[in-house]
XYZ file of C-alpha atoms in Angstrom:
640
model
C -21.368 -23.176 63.448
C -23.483 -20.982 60.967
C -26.871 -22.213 59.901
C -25.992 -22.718 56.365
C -23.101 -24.821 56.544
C -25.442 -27.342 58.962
C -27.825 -27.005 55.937
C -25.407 -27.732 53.449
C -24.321 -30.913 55.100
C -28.202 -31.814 56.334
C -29.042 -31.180 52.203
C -26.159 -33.497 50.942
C -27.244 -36.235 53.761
C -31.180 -36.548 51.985
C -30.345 -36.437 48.810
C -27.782 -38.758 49.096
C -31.098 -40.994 50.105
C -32.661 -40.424 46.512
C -33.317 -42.807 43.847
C -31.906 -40.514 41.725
C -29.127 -38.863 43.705
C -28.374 -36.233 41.064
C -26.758 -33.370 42.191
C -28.359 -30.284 41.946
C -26.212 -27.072 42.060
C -30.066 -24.826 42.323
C -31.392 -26.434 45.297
C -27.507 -26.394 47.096
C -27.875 -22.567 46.414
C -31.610 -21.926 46.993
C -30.918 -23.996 50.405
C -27.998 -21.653 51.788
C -30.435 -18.757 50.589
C -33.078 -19.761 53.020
C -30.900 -20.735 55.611
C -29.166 -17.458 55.702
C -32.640 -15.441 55.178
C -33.948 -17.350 58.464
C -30.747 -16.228 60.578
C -30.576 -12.886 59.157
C -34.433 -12.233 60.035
C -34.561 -11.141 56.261
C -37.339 -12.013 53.728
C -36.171 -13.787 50.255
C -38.036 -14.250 47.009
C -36.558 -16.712 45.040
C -37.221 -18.037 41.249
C -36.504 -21.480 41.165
C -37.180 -23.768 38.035
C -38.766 -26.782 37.022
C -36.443 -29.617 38.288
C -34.628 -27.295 40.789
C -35.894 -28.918 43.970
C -37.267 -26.454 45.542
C -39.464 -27.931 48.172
C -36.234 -29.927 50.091
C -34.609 -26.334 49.455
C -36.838 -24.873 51.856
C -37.742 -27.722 54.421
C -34.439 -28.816 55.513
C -33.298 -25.119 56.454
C -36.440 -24.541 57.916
C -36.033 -28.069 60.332
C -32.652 -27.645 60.836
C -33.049 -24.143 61.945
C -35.685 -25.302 64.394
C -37.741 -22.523 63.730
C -41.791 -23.188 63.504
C -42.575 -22.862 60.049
C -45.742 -22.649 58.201
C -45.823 -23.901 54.470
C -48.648 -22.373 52.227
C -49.164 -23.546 48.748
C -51.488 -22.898 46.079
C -52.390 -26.567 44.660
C -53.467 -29.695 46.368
C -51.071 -31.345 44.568
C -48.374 -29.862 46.027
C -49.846 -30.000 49.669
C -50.404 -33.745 48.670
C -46.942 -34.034 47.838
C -45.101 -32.170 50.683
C -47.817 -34.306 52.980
C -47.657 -37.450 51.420
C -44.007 -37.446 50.544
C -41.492 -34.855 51.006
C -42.293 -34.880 54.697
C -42.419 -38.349 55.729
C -39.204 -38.649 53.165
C -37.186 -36.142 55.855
C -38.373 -38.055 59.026
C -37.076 -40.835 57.981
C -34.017 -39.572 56.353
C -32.935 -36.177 58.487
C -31.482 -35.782 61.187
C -33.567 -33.110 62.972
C -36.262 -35.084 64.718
C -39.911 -32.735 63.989
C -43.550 -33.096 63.467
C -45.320 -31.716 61.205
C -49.656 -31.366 60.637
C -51.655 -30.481 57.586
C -54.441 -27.923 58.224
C -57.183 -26.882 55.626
C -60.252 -24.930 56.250
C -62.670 -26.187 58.287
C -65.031 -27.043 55.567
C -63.164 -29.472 54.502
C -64.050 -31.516 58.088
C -66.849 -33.577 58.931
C -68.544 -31.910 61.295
C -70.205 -34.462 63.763
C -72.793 -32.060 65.106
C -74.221 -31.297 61.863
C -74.055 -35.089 60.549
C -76.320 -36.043 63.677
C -78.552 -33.480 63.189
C -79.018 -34.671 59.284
C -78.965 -38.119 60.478
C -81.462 -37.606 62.954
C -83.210 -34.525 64.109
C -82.817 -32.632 61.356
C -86.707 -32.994 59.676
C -86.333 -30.148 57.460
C -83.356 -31.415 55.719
C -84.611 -34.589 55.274
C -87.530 -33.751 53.799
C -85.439 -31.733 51.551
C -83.048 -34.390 50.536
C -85.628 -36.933 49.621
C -85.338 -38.292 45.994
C -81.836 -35.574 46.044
C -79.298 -36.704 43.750
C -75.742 -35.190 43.514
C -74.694 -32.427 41.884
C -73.987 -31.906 37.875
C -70.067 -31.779 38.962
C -69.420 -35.070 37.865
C -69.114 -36.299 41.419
C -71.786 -38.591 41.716
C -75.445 -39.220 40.423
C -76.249 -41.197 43.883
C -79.850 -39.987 46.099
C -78.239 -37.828 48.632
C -79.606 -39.946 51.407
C -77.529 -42.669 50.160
C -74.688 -40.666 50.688
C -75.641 -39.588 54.154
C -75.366 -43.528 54.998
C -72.483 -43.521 53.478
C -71.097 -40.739 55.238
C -71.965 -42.009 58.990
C -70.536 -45.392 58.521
C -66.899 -43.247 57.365
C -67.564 -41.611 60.505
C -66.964 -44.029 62.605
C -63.959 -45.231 61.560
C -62.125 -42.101 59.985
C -59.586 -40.675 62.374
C -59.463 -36.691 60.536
C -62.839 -35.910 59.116
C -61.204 -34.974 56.253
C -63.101 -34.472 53.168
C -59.737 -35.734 51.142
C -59.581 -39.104 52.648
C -63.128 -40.452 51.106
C -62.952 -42.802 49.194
C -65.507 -41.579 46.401
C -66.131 -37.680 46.138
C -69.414 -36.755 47.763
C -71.581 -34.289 46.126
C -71.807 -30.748 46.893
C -75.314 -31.064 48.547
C -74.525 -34.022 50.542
C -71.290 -32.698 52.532
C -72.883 -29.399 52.812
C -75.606 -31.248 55.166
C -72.347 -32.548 57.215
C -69.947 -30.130 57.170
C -69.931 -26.503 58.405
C -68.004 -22.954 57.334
C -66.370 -20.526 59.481
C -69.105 -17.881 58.771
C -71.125 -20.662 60.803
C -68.982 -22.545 63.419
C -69.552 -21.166 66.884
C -66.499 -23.049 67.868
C -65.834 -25.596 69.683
C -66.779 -24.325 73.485
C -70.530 -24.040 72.257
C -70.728 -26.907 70.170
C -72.086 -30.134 71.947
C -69.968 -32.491 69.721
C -66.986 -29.378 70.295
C -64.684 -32.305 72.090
C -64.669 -34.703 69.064
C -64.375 -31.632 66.680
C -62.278 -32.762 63.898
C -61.230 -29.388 62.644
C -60.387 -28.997 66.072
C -58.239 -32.054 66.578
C -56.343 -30.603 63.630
C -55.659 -27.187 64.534
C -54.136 -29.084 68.296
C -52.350 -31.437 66.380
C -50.917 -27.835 64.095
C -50.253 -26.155 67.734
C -48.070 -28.866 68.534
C -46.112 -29.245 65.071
C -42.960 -27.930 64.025
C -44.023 -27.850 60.308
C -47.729 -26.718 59.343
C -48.792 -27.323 55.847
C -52.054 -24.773 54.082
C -53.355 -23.627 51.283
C -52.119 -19.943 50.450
C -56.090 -19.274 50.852
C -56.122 -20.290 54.472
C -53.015 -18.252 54.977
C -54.766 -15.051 53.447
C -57.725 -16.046 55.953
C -55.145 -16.366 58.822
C -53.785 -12.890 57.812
C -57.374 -11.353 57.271
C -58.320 -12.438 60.418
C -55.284 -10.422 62.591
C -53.589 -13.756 62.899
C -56.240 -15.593 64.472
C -56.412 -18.873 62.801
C -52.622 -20.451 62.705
C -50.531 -21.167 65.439
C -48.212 -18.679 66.383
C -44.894 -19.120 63.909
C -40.993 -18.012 62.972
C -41.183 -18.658 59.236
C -43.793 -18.501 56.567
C -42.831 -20.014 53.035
C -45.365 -19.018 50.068
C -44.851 -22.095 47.428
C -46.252 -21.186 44.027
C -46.062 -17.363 45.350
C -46.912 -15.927 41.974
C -50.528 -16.279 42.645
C -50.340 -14.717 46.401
C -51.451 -11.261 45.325
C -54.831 -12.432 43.822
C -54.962 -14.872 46.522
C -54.550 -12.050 49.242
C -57.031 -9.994 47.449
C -59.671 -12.104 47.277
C -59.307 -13.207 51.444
C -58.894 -9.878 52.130
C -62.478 -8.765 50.761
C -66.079 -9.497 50.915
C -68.216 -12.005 49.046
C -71.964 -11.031 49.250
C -74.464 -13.352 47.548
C -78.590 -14.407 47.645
C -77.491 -17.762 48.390
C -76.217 -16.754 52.323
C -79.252 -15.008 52.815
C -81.123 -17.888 51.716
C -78.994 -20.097 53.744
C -79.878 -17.892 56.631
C -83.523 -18.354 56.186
C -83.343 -22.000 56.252
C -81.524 -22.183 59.199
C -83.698 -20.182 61.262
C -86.590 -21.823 60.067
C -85.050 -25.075 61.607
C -85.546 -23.570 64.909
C -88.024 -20.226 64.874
C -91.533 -20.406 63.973
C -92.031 -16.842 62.998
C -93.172 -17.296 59.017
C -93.175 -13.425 58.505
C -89.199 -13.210 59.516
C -88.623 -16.502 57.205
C -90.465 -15.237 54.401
C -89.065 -11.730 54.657
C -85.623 -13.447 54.563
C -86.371 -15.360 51.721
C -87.721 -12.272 49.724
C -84.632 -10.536 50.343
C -83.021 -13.254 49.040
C -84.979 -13.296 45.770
C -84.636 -9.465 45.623
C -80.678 -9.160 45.890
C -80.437 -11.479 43.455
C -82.585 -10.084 41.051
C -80.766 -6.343 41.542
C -77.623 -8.247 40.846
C -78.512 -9.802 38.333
C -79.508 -7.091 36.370
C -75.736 -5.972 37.164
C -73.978 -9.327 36.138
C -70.126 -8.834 34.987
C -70.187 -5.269 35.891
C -67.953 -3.292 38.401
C -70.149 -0.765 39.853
C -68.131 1.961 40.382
C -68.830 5.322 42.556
C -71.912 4.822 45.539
C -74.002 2.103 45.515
C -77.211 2.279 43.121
C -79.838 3.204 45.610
C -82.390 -0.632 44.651
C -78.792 -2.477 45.780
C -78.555 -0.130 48.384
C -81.872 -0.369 49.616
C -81.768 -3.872 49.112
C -78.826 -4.435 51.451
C -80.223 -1.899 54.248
C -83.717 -4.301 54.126
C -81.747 -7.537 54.018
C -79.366 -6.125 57.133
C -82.733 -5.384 59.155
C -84.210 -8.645 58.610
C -80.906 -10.380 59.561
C -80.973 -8.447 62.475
C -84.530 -9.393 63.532
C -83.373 -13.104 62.874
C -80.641 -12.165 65.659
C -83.113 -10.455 67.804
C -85.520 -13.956 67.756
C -82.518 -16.100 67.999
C -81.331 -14.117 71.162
C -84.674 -15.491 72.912
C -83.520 -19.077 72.733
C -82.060 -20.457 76.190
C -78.498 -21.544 75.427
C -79.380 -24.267 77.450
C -82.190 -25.544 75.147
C -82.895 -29.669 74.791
C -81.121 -31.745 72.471
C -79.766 -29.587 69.482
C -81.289 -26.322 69.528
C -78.821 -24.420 71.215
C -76.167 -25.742 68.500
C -78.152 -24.462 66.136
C -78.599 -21.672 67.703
C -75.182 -20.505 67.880
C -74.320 -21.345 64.051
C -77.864 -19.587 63.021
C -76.174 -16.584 65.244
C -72.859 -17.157 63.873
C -74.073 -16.880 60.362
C -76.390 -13.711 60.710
C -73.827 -11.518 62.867
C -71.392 -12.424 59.581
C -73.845 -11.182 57.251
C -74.534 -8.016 59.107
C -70.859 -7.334 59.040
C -69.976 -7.718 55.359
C -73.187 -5.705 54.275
C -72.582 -3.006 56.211
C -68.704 -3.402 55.046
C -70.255 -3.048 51.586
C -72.155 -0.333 52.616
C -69.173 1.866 52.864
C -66.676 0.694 50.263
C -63.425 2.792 50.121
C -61.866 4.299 47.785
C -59.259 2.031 48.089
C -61.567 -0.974 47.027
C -62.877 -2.662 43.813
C -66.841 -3.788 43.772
C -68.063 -6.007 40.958
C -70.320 -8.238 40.810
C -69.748 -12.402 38.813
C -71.007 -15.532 39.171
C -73.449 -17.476 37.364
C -75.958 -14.979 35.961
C -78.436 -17.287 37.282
C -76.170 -17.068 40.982
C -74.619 -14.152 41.235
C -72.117 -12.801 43.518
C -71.014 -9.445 45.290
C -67.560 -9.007 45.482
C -65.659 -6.476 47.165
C -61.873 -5.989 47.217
C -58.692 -4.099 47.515
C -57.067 -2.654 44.982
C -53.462 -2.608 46.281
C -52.782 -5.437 48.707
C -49.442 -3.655 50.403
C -51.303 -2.209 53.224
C -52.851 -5.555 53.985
C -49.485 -7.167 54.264
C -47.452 -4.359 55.111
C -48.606 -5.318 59.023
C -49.880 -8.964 59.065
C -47.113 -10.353 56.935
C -43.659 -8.656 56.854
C -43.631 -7.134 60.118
C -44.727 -10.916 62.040
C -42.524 -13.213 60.410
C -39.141 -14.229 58.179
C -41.241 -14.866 54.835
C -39.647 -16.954 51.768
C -41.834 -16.487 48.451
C -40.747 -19.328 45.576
C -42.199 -20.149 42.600
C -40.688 -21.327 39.376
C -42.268 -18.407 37.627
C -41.678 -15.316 39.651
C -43.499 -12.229 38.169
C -41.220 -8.951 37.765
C -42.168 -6.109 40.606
C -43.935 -9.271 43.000
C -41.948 -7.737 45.723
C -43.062 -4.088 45.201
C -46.608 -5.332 44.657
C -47.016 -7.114 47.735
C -45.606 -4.104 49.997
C -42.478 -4.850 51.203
C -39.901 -2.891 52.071
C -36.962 -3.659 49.453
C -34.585 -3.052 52.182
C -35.140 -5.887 53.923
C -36.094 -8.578 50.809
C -33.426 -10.677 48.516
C -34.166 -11.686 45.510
C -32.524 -14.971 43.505
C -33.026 -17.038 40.483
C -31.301 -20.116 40.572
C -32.497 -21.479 37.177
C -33.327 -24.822 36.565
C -31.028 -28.035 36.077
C -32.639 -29.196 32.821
C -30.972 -28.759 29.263
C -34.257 -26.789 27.786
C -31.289 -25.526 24.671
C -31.135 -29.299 23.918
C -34.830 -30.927 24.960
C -37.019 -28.214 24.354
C -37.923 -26.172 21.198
C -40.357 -23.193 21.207
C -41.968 -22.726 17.697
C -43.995 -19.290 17.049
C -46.223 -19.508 14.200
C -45.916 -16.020 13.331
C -47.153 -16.730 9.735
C -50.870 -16.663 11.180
C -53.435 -14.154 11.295
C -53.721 -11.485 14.706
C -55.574 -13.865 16.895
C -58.432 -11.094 17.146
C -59.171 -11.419 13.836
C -62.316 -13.698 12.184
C -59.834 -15.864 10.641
C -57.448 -16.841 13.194
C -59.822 -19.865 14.755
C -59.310 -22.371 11.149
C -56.063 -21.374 10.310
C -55.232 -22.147 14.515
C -56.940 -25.561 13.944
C -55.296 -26.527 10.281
C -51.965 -25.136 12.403
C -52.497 -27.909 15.396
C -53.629 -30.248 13.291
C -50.257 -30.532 10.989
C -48.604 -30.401 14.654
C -50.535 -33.207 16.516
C -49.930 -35.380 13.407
C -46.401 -35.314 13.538
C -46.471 -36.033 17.563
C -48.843 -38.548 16.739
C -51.345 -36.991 19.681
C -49.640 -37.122 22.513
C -50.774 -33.166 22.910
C -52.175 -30.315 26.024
C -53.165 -27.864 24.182
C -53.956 -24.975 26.321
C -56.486 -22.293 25.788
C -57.658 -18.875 26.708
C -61.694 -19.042 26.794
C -63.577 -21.867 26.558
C -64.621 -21.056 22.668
C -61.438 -21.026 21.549
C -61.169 -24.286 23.609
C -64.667 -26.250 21.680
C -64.321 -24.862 18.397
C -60.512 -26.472 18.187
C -62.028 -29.647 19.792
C -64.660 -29.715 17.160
C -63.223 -29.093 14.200
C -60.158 -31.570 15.010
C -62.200 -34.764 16.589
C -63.677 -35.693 13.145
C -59.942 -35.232 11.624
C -57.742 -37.021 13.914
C -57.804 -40.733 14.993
C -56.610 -40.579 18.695
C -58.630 -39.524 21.269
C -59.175 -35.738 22.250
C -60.469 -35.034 25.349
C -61.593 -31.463 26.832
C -61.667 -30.421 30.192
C -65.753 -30.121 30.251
C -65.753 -34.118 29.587
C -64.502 -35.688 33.209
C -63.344 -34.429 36.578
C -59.466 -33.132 36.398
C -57.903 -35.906 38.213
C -59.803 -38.120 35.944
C -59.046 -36.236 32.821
C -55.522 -36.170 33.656
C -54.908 -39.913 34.394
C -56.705 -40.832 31.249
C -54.474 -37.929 29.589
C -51.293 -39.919 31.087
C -52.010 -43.647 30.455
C -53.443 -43.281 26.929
C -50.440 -42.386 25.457
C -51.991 -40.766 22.472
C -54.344 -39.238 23.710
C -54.626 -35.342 23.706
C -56.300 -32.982 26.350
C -57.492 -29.780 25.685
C -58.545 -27.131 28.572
C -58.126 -23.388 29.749
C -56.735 -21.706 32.378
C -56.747 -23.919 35.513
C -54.701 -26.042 33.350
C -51.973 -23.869 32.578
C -50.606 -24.616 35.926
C -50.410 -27.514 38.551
C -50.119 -30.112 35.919
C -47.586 -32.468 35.999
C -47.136 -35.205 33.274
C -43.786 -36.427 32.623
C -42.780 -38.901 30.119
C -43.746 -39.886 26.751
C -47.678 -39.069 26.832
C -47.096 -35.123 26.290
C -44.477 -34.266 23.487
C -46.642 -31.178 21.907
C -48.335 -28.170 24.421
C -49.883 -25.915 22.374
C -50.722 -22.278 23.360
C -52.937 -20.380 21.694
C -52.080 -16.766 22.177
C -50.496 -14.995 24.589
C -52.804 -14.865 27.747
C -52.995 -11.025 28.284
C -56.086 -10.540 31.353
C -59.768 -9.426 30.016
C -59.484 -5.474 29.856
C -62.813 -5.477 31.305
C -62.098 -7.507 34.622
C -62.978 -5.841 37.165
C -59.696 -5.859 39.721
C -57.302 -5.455 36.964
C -58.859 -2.625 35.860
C -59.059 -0.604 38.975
C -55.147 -1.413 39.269
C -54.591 0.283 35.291
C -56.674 3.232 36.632
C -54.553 3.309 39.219
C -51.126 2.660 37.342
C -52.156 4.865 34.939
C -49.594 5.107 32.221
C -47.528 2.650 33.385
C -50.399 -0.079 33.364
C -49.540 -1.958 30.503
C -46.404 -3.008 31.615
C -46.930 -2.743 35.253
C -50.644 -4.264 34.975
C -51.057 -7.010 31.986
C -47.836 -7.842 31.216
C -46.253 -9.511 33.858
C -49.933 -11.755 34.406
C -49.243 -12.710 30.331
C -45.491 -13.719 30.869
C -45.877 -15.599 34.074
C -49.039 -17.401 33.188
C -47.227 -18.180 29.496
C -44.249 -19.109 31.338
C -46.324 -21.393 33.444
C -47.821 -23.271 30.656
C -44.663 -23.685 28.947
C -43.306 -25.323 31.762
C -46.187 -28.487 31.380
C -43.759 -29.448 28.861
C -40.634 -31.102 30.580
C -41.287 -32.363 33.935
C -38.030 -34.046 33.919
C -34.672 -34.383 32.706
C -35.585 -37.013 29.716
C -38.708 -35.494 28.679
C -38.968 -33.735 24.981
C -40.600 -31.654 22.590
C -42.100 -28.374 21.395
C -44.086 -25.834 23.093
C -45.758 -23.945 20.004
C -47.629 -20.871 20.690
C -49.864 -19.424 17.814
C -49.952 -15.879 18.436
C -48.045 -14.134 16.327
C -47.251 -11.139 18.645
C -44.861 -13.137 19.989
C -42.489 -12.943 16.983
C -43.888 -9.779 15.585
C -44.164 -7.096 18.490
C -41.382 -5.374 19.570
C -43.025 -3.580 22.379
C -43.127 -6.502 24.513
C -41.752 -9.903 23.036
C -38.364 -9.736 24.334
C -40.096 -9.270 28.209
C -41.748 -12.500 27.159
C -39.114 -14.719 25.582
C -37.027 -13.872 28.364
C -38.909 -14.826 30.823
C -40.021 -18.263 29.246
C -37.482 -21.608 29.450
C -34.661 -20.979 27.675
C -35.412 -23.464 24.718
C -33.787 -23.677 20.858
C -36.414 -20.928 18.957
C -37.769 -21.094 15.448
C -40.476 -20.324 13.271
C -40.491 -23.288 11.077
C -43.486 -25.160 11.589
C -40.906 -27.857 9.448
C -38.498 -27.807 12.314
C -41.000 -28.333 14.644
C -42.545 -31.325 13.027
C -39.515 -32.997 12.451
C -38.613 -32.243 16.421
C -42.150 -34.099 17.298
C -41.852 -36.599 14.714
C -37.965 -37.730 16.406
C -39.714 -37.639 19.964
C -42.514 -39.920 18.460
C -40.278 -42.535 17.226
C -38.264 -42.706 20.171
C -41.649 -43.284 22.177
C -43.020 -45.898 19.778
C-alpha cells in the first residue's frame, strides 16, 4: 500500500484526537507531499502558512515511513514545542510506536568534570569568582559562588545536564565555569567524568531514536564537520528553513576573537608555570584586539593588513608553544591535570587551525570583522553556500525545507539541483480577506528623510489609541525603536515596554497578560513570536526591512550578483522578513486586526511593491488611516 495513503489515514487518526479537530485541507496536502518526497528519494520545499499545521505534516510521514529522521529548527520555541508537545502528542495518539531525543550543543550540558574542578581544585577560578556577580543580561545579580552552590546541588538530582531545565537562568560567568564547548571537549574517552558525560548520554540516547530534534545551528555544525556529530539518518526536515542559508554560512566559517586567546592563557596557566608563555599569550590577546579594533564594522577585503597578519602569525606561535609545554604533561597525571590537559590541547590545536584558515582566505570567502567595539570579532565566511551543501546535504539525505515564509530562489541559493527538488505552497487555513487588514500610510515622508521619525510617532500614536494599546510595534534599528518609545510613553496611558527593559520570555508574558500593554523591539522580534488572542490587535512596521548596504556578507553576494543584486540580493531578505512580521498578527483563526506598515514605498514604488504585497498574507488593503482605526476600534470593543 503506498506511503501516502498510510499517511493520509495515520493524519486523519491524530487529528481526530484534537481539541479542536478542524480539518485542515494544507496539512492533508503538505502530508502526502512529504510522504511521497520520502518514497521517491526526492527533496521538497514547501511554503506552508500560519495555521497550516505544518509540524504534524511532517512527523507523521516521517514515523510512519519508519525512516530515521532528524528535525532542525531555528527557535527554541519550536524545539520546545515539537519536544514538549507535538511529540509526546503522537506517542500517545499514533500508531507507529518510535522514540524520539532532543540534542543541542554541548554547551548547553553541565559538564561534571569542569563543575568539580570549580567546586574544588580549581584555585584560580575561585579566586577569580570571589565577590563575582552575574552578568548585565538580566539573568541574575547573585555572587557567582552562590550560583556554583546552586549549581552542584542541581547536579545531583538532574537527570540531562541541561542548561534548559534550571529553574532560574544562571549567568553567563557562572555556567561558563561548569560547562564546556566543542573547541574544548576532548571527548568522552579522555575525560575522567567521560562515563557520566551528559552531552554524552544525549547523543546515545539520539543514536538510539527514531526522531532527533536540533537547532538548524547544530545541523550546520553536523554538516561542517563531514557529518560527524548526528547519528547517521534517512530524512532531514529544516523547520523555519528561510533562515538556513545565513545559518549555514555562519557554521560553515571561522570566528576569530581576543577573547579565545585569552581563554587559552588562562587555561594553561591552571596547569603550566611558564609566566613568559602566559604573558606572551595574554599580550597577543591584547594586541589582536587592539588591530581589530581599529577595524570594527569593516570587511577587509583583498590580503590581510600585514599588523593583523603579523598579529595572527605571533599569536599561532605562541599557541603552538602552549601545545609544545602541554605535550610534556603525562596523560596519566594525579587528580585533574590530565583533563585539563586535554581541553587546554583541545582548545589550542582549534586555534591554530582557524588562524591559519584565516591566513589563507579564498576568494570564495567574506572577512569582516563585528562585535562589540570594545570585543571584537573575526569573522570569516562563504559567500555562496551551494558548494557546502551541494555534498553534505543533498547528496546524504531526502531533505524537506518548510517555513511559512519561503524566500523566492531558496532552492537555487542553497545548491540544489532543481531536478531533483519540488516545490509547494499550500497556503494557510485562516480568512486573512476577512480578519486581517494591511494599512500603508503612504501619506508620510521617505523614511530616510529628517522628518519621517515625528510624523511615524503622531502616525502610531492615532493607531494605538484606537486599539486602545494592545500593540508590537516592530522596528528596524534600535533608534528608530527609543525615539518612538520616548516620544509616545509621556502621551499614552498604557504601558509600553521595549525590548532593552526585561529578558524576552519575560517581556513577552508581561506583553500577553497585560492586555493593554504594548511592546516595542527590532529584529529578533519579527519572528518566533507567538501571541494569540486579544492582547495584540495593532503590529506596526516601520519600513520595509531592506539589509544594511554596508553588511559585510550581503555585500560580497551583490558584488557577486552584480546587476541582478537588487532583486536577487535585498529583496527577497525585505519580503520574507516583512512577511514574517506580518504574520505576529493572527496566530489563530479568531484573532483580528491591522498590520500597518509606515513606509511609503510600499504603496508608492512600482519597482518592487507588487513582489512584496504578494508575498505578504493576503489581507483586505487600504490606505485610510480612517479605515484602519475604525478596524482597531471594532476589535477593541469586542475585547472589552
Amino acid at each position: 500500500m503506498p506511503l501516502a495513503d498510510d499517511v493520509v489515514r495515520a493524519l486523519e487518526q491524530v487529528t481526530g484526537e484534537l481539541p479542536a479537530g478542524e480539518e485542515r485541507p494544507g496539512q492533508q496536502q503538505m502530508a502526502v507531499a512529504v510522504a511521497e518526497a520520502i518514497a521517491g528519494t526526492r527533496h521538497l520545499v514547501v511554503q506552508a502558512g500560519t495555521g497550516t499545521g505544518k509540524s504534524l505534516a511532517y512527523l507523521v510521514p516521517a514515523l510512519v515511513s519508519g525512516q530515521t529522521t532528524v528535525i532542525a529548527t531555528a527557535t527554541k520555541a519550536l524545539q520546545d514545542q515539537l519536544a514538549g508537545k507535538d511529540l509526546p502528542f503522537l506517542e500517545a495518539h499514533l500508531d507507529h510506536p518510535f522514540t524520539f531525543a532532543v540534542l543541542k550543543g554541548r554547551s548547553n550540558y553541565l559538564c561534571l568534570q569542569r563543575l568539580h574542578e570549580a567546586t574544588t581544585s580549581d584555585l584560580q577560578l575561585g579566586l577569580d569568582l570571589a565577590g563575582a556577580t552575574g552578568d548585565r543580561d538580566g539573568s541574575t545579580d547573585r555572587p557567582v559562588p552562590a550560583e556554583l552552590a546552586d549549581l552542584v546541588a542541581w547536579a545531583k538530582t538532574t537527570t540531562t545536564g541541561d542548561r534548559a531545565d534550571l529553574e532560574q537562568e544562571p549567568s553567563v560567568r557562572a555556567w561558563a565555569a561548569v560547562s564546556v564547548g566543542p573547541r574544548e571537549c576532548p571527548g568522552a574517552s579522555r575525560c575522567p567524568q567521560g562515563e557520566q558525560c551528559f552531552a554524552e548520554q544525549a547523543r546515545t540516547a539520539a543514536a538510539k531514536a527514531d526522531v532527533i530534534v536540533v537547532n538548524t545551528h547544530l545541523y550546520g555544525m553536523h554538516l561542517a564537520s563531514g557529518g560527524g556529530l548526528l547519528p547517521e539518518h534517512d530524512v532531514v526536515v529544516i523547520d523555519e528553513a528561510h533562515q538556513l542559508e545565513d545559518t549555514i554560512s555562519a557554521t560553515a566559517g571561522i570566528e576569530l576573537s581576543p577573547g579565545r586567546i585569552a581563554h587559552l592563557a588562562r587555561v594553561t596557566k591552571a596547569i603550566i608555570a611558564d609566566e613568559k608563555l602566559i604573558a606572551d599569550l595574554e599580550s597577543s590577546a591584547d594586541q589582536i584586539a587592539d588591530v581589530l579594533g581599529e577595524n570594527h564594522g569593516r570587511r577587509l577585503r583583498g590580503n590581510l593588513d600585514a599588523t593583523l597578519r603579523a598579529a595572527l602569525l605571533q599569536a599561532r606561535d605562541r599557541a603552538d608553544r602552549a601545545i609544545a609545554a602541554l605535550r610534556k604533561i603525562d596523560d596519566q597525571a594525579p587528580n585533574d591535570t590530565a583533563a585539563r590537559k586535554q581541553r587546554a590541547m583541545k582548545a589550542a590545536t582549534a586555534l591554530v587551525d582557524d588562524i591559519d584558515a584565516t591566513l589563507e582566505v579564498r576568494d570564495t570567502d567574506v572577512m569582516w570583522v563585528e562585535g562589540f567595539a570594545d570585543a571584537p570579532v573575526l569573522k570569516v565566511a562563504p559567500i555562496d553556500v551551494a558548494p557546502v551543501l551541494e555534498k553534505s546535504l543533498w547528496e546524504q539525505s531526502t531533505v524537506i525545507l518548510t517555513s511559512a515564509t519561503i524566500p523566492p530562489g531558496l532552492a537555487s541559493r542553497l545548491g540544489v539541483d532543481l531536478d531533483t527538488i519540488d516545490e509547494l505552497d499550500v497556503g494557510s487555513p485562516f480568512d486573512y480577506p476577512t480578519h486581517g487588514l494591511l494599512y500603508c500610510a503612504a501619506h508620510l515622508p521617505d523614511p530616510r528623510s529628517a522628518a519621517f521619525d515625528e510624523e511615524l510617532a503622531r502616525e502610531l500614536e492615532a493607531l494605538m489609541v484606537a486599539a486602545g494599546g494592545r500593540t508590537l510595534a516592530l522596528f528596524t534599528s534600535y533608534r528608530a525603536m527609543n525615539a518612538a518609545a520616548d516620544a509616545l510613553r509621556p502621551r499614552l496611558p498604557w504601558p509600553i515596554y521595549t525590548q532593552n527593559d526585561f529578558p524576552k520570555p519575560v517581556l513577552l508574558q508581561k506583553f500577553t497578560d497585560e492586555e493593554e500593554s504594548s511592546l516595542f523591539a527590532t529584529m529578533s522580534f519579527w519572528q518566533g513570536v507567538d501571541v494569540p488572542g486579544p492582547s495584540l490587535s495593532l503590529v506596526a512596521i516601520d519600513r520595509i526591512p531592506f539589509p544594511r548596504p554596508d553588511e559585510p556578507l550581503l555585500q560580497a553576494r551583490r558584488e557577486q550578483a552584480r546587476a541582478d543584486a537588487f532583486r536577487t540580493v535585498d529583496l527577497p531578505r525585505a519580503t520574507t522578513l516583512l512577511a514574517q512580521g506580518a504574520g505576529r498578527l493572527i496566530r489563530r483563526a479568531t484573532d483580528s486586526g491591522v498590520v500597518a506598515v509606515f513606509d511609503p514605498r510600499l504603496a508608492t514604488n512600482a519597482r518592487y511593491r507588487w513582489d512584496i504585497i504578494n508575498a505578504l498574507p493576503p489581507m483586505k488593503r487600504t490606505k485610510s488611516r480612517e479605515e484602519a482605526e475604525i478596524r482597531l476600534r471594532a476589535v477593541r470593543d469586542r475585547s472589552d
